[in-house]
Coordinates of C-alpha atoms and ligand atoms in Angstrom, one line a residue:
M1 CA 119.4 91.7 119.3
T2 CA 122.4 92.4 117.2
L3 CA 122.7 95.4 114.9
K4 CA 122.6 93.1 111.9
K5 CA 119.3 91.6 113.0
I6 CA 117.8 95.0 113.4
Q7 CA 119.0 96.1 110.0
F8 CA 117.6 93.0 108.5
I9 CA 114.1 93.5 110.1
F10 CA 114.2 97.1 108.9
I11 CA 114.9 96.1 105.3
V12 CA 112.1 93.5 105.4
I13 CA 109.6 96.0 106.7
S14 CA 110.7 98.6 104.1
L15 CA 110.3 96.0 101.3
L16 CA 106.8 95.0 102.5
A17 CA 105.7 98.6 102.6
L18 CA 107.0 99.1 99.0
V19 CA 105.1 96.0 97.8
I20 CA 101.9 97.4 99.4
L21 CA 102.5 100.8 97.9
I22 CA 103.1 99.4 94.4
R23 CA 100.0 97.2 94.6
N24 CA 97.8 100.1 95.6
W25 CA 99.3 102.3 92.9
Y26 CA 98.7 99.6 90.3
S27 CA 95.1 99.0 91.4
T28 CA 94.3 102.7 91.2
Y29 CA 96.1 102.9 87.8
N30 CA 94.0 100.0 86.5
F31 CA 90.7 101.5 87.8
N32 CA 91.5 104.8 86.2
K33 CA 92.5 103.3 82.9
N34 CA 89.5 101.0 82.5
P35 CA 85.7 101.3 82.3
I36 CA 84.1 101.0 85.8
P37 CA 83.7 97.4 87.0
Q38 CA 80.6 95.5 86.0
K39 CA 79.3 95.3 89.5
Y40 CA 79.4 99.1 89.8
Q41 CA 77.5 99.4 86.5
E42 CA 74.9 96.9 87.8
A43 CA 74.6 98.7 91.1
I44 CA 74.1 102.1 89.4
A45 CA 71.5 100.6 87.0
K46 CA 69.7 99.0 89.9
E47 CA 69.6 102.2 91.9
E48 CA 68.4 104.2 88.9
Q49 CA 65.6 101.6 88.5
R50 CA 64.6 102.1 92.1
V51 CA 64.5 105.9 91.7
L52 CA 62.4 105.6 88.5
V53 CA 59.9 103.3 90.3
N54 CA 59.6 105.9 93.1
M55 CA 59.2 108.6 90.5
Q56 CA 56.3 106.8 88.9
K57 CA 54.7 106.2 92.3
N58 CA 55.1 109.8 93.5
F59 CA 55.0 111.9 90.3
G60 CA 53.1 109.7 87.9
F61 CA 55.9 109.6 85.3
Q62 CA 59.3 108.1 84.7
Y63 CA 61.8 110.6 83.4
K64 CA 64.9 108.6 82.5
V65 CA 68.0 110.7 81.6
P66 CA 71.4 109.5 80.5
I67 CA 73.8 108.8 83.4
I68 CA 77.4 109.4 82.2
I69 CA 80.4 108.2 84.1
T70 CA 83.3 110.6 83.6
D71 CA 86.7 111.5 85.0
K72 CA 86.4 115.1 83.6
I73 CA 84.5 116.6 86.5
P74 CA 86.9 119.0 88.3
G75 CA 87.4 118.6 92.0
K76 CA 85.9 116.0 94.3
I77 CA 82.2 116.5 93.6
Y78 CA 80.3 113.2 93.3
G79 CA 77.9 114.1 90.6
V80 CA 76.5 116.9 88.4
T81 CA 73.2 117.4 86.6
S82 CA 73.3 119.5 83.5
L83 CA 70.6 121.3 81.5
G84 CA 71.4 122.0 77.9
Q85 CA 69.9 125.0 76.0
D86 CA 67.9 122.4 74.0
G87 CA 66.3 121.2 77.3
S88 CA 68.3 118.0 77.4
V89 CA 69.1 116.8 80.9
K90 CA 72.1 114.6 81.8
I91 CA 73.5 113.2 85.0
Y92 CA 77.3 112.9 85.3
L93 CA 78.9 110.7 88.0
N94 CA 82.5 111.4 88.9
K95 CA 84.7 108.4 88.2
K96 CA 87.6 109.9 90.2
V97 CA 85.8 109.5 93.5
M98 CA 84.0 106.3 92.6
K99 CA 86.6 103.8 93.9
E100 CA 86.3 105.1 97.5
S101 CA 82.7 106.4 97.4
I102 CA 80.7 103.9 95.3
E103 CA 78.4 103.1 98.2
Y104 CA 77.7 106.7 98.9
I105 CA 77.1 107.4 95.2
I106 CA 74.6 104.5 95.1
S107 CA 72.7 105.4 98.3
N108 CA 72.7 109.2 97.9
V109 CA 74.0 110.7 94.8
I110 CA 71.8 109.1 92.1
A111 CA 68.5 110.2 93.8
H112 CA 70.1 113.6 94.6
E113 CA 70.9 114.3 90.9
Y114 CA 67.6 112.7 89.7
A115 CA 65.7 115.2 91.9
H116 CA 67.4 118.0 90.0
A117 CA 66.4 116.3 86.7
V118 CA 62.7 116.0 87.9
L119 CA 62.6 119.7 88.8
F120 CA 63.9 120.6 85.3
K121 CA 61.3 118.4 83.8
I122 CA 58.4 119.9 85.7
H123 CA 59.9 123.4 85.2
A124 CA 60.3 123.9 89.0
Y125 CA 64.0 124.7 89.1
N126 CA 64.8 127.4 91.5
N127 CA 68.4 128.7 91.7
K128 CA 68.3 129.4 95.4
N129 CA 71.0 127.4 97.2
D130 CA 72.3 126.4 93.8
G131 CA 69.1 124.5 93.0
H132 CA 68.6 122.9 96.5
S133 CA 65.2 124.3 97.3
K134 CA 62.8 122.8 99.8
L135 CA 60.9 121.4 96.8
W136 CA 64.1 119.8 95.6
Q137 CA 64.7 118.3 99.0
N138 CA 61.1 116.9 99.1
T139 CA 61.6 115.5 95.6
C140 CA 64.9 113.8 96.6
V141 CA 63.2 112.2 99.6
K142 CA 60.3 111.0 97.4
L143 CA 62.8 109.4 95.0
G144 CA 64.3 107.5 97.9
G145 CA 67.5 109.4 98.6
A146 CA 69.1 108.4 101.8
K147 CA 70.5 111.9 102.5
C148 CA 68.8 114.8 100.8
E149 CA 71.1 117.7 101.6
Q150 CA 73.1 120.0 99.5
Y151 CA 76.7 118.9 99.1
V152 CA 79.1 121.0 101.1
N153 CA 80.6 123.8 99.0
S154 CA 79.6 122.3 95.7
H155 CA 77.7 123.5 92.7
D156 CA 76.3 120.4 91.0
V157 CA 73.7 122.0 88.8
I158 CA 75.1 123.3 85.6
M159 CA 72.9 125.3 83.2
K160 CA 74.6 124.2 80.0
K161 CA 75.6 121.1 78.1
L162 CA 79.0 119.8 79.3
P163 CA 81.7 119.2 76.7
F164 CA 82.2 115.6 77.7
Ligands
LIG1 ZN1 72.5 119.0 94.0

């Protein structure tokens, strides 16, 4: 192969890499700028419904709380449950990790956070392990969570209303 040919191949590969880089950047930019895709919203609503049906079956009530999608949660945590001083409970899902973790959020995080909400409702919150007591774990399983463990190094229960 001549030097010219090698140079040409090198340029083509570099250009291809650049195109892929720009496409990825643009796709992330679009995702961050816009509301989450319809199919994500539908999947979240469907999972919430499933959790509420399990709640009815195992606890005899359906305690529905607002699920808020936000990019204001610091760090890489998937979700947060907050309890305001007025007793209002809200679940926040982290939009920043949603693009790469939507499946995990659907199968694990919604039931996980709802288990915190249920314990607030029945006044059984226990701050041991940042709210991840044995009762919390059982509640998470009963709500249909696929993996009812505390997130590693994360504090996802916040005892105040969040400003977003
Ligand atoms: Zn938790």
